[in-house]
Short mmCIF file of C-alpha atoms in Angstrom, two decimals:
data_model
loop_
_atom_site.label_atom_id
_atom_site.label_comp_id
_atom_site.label_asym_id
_atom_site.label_seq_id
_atom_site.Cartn_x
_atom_site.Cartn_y
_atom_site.Cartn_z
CA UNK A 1 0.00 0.00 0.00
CA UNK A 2 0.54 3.82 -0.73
CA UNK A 3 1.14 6.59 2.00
CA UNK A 4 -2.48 7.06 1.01
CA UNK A 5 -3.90 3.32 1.27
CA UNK A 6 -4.21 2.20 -1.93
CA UNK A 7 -2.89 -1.50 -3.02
CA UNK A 8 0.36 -1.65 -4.89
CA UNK A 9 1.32 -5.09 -5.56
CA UNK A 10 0.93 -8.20 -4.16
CA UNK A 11 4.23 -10.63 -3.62
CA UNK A 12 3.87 -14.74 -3.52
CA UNK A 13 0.94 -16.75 -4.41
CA UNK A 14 -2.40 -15.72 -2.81
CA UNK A 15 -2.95 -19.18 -1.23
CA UNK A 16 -0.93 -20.85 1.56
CA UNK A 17 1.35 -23.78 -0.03
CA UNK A 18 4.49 -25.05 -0.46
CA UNK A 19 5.57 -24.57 -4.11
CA UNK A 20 7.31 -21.75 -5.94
CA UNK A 21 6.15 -18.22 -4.65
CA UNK A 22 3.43 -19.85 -2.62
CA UNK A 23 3.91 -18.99 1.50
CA UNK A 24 2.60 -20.56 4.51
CA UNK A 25 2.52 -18.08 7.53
CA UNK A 26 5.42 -15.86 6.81
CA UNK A 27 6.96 -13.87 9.79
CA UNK A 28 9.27 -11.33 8.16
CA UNK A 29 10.37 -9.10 5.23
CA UNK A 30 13.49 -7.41 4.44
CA UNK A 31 14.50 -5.38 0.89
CA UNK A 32 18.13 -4.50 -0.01
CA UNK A 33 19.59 -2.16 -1.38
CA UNK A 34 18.99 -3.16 -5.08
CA UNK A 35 14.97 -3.88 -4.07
CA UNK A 36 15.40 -7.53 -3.99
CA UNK A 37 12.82 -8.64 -0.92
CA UNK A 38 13.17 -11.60 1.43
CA UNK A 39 10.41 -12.84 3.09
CA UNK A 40 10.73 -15.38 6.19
CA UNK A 41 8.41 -17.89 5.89
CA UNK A 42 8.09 -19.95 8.34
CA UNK A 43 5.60 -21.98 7.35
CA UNK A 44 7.57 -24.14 5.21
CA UNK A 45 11.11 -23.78 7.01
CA UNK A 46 12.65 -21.35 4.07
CA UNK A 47 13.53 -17.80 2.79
CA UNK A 48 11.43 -16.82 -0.07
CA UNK A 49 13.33 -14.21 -2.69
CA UNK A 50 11.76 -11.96 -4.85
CA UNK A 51 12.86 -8.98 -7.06
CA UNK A 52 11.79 -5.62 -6.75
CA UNK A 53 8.37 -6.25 -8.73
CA UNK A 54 7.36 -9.29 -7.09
CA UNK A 55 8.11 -11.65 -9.44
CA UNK A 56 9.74 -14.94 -7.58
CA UNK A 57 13.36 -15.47 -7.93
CA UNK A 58 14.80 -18.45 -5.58
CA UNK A 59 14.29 -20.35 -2.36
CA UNK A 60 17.06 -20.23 0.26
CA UNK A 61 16.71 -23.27 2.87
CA UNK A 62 20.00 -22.44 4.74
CA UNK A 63 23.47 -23.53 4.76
CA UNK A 64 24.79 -22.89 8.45
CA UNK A 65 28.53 -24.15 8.85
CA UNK A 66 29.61 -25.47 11.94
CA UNK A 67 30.12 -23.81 15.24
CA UNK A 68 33.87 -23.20 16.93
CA UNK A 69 33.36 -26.43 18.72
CA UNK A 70 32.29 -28.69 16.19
CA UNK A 71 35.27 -27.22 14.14
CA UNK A 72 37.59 -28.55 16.95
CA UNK A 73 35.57 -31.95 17.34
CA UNK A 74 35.97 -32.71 13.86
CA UNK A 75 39.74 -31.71 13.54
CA UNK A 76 40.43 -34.75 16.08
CA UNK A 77 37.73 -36.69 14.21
CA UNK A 78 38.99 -36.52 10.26
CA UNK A 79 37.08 -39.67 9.55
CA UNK A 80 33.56 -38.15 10.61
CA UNK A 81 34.17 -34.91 9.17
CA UNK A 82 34.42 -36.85 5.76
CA UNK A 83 31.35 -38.88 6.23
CA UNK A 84 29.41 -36.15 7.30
CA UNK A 85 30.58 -33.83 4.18
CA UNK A 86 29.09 -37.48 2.14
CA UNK A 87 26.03 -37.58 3.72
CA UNK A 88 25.29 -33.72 3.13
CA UNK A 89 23.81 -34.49 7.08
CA UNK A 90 20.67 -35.02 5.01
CA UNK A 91 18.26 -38.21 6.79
CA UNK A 92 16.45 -40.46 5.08
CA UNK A 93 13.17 -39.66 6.52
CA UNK A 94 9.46 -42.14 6.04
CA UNK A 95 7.04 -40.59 3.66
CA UNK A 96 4.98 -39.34 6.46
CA UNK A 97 7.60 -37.79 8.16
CA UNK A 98 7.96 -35.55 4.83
CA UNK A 99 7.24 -32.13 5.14
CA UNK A 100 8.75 -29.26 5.11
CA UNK A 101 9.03 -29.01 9.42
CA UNK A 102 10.29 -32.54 9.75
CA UNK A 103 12.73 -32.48 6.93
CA UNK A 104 14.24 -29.16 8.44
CA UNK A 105 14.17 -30.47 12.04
CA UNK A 106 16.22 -33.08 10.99
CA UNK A 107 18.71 -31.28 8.75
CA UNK A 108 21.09 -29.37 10.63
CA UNK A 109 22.33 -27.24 7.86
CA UNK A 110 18.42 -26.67 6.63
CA UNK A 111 16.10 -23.34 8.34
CA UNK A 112 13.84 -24.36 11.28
CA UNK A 113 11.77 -21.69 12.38
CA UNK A 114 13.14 -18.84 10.13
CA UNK A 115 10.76 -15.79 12.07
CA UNK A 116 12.33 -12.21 11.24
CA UNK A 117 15.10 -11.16 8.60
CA UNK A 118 17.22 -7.97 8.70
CA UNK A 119 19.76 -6.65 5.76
CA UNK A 120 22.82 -4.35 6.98
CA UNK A 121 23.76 -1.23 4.88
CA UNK A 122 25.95 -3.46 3.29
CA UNK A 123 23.54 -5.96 2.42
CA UNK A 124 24.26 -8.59 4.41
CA UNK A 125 20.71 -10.80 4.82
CA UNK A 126 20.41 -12.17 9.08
CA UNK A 127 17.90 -14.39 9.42
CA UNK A 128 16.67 -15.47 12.94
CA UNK A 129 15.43 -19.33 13.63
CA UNK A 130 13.83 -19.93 16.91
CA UNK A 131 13.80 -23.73 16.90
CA UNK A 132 17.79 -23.69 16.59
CA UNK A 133 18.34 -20.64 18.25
CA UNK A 134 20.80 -19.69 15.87
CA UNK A 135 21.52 -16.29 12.96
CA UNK A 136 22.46 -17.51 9.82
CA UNK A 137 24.15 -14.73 7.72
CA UNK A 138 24.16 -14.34 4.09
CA UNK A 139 25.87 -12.20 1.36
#
């Protein structure tokens, strides 16, 4: 909306869902610098991107590394840092164990509970997860 009410535009799908620029519950929106908007949507455990007209670009679904500790854990432990890189730490998960919330809970590296979003001046994209009480940061 305008500074005087009326509708602009509207961005994703005008129906909850799962596919493409579809969103379930989202939480947050953030715009850089070039106009590009992020919206948190926490519905389906991702980061919806859009350009400045609300056209749908791409999905992120996170890519945390590992914390200091892990770093150290794994520096002793060569052999599980490998099979963990092989793995992708992706489970194999029943069919009715397969949406969106269980796949992320399950996936370290994947969003769980993406809520609010915030770019810096220089565009760096923070996005907050409550279930894993964690910031991943993007640029």
């Amino acid at each position: 909306f305008d500074s005087k009410g009326t509708f602009i535009r509207l961005i994703g799908d005008s129906g909850a869902g799962s596919q493409g620029e579809n969103l379930t519950r989202p939480t947050g929106v953030a715009i850089d610098s070039g106009g590009t908007v992020y919206v948190s949507d926490w519905g389906n455990e991702r980061v919806q991107v859009y350009n400045s007209e609300g056209s749908y670009i791409y999905t992120l679904r996170g890519e945390s590394t590992l914390s200091k500790w892990a770093l150290e854990f794994f520096a002793s432990n060569p052999d599980e840092m490998e099979q963990r890189k092989i793995s992708n730490l992706t489970p194999e998960l029943p069919d009715h164990l397969s949406s969106p919330y269980h796949i992320s809970s399950q996936t370290e590296s994947y969003f769980w509970g993406p809520v609010s979003l915030r770019i810096d001046q220089s565009d760096i994209l923070y996005v907050v997860e409550s279930n894993r009480h964690r910031i991943q940061i993007y640029q």
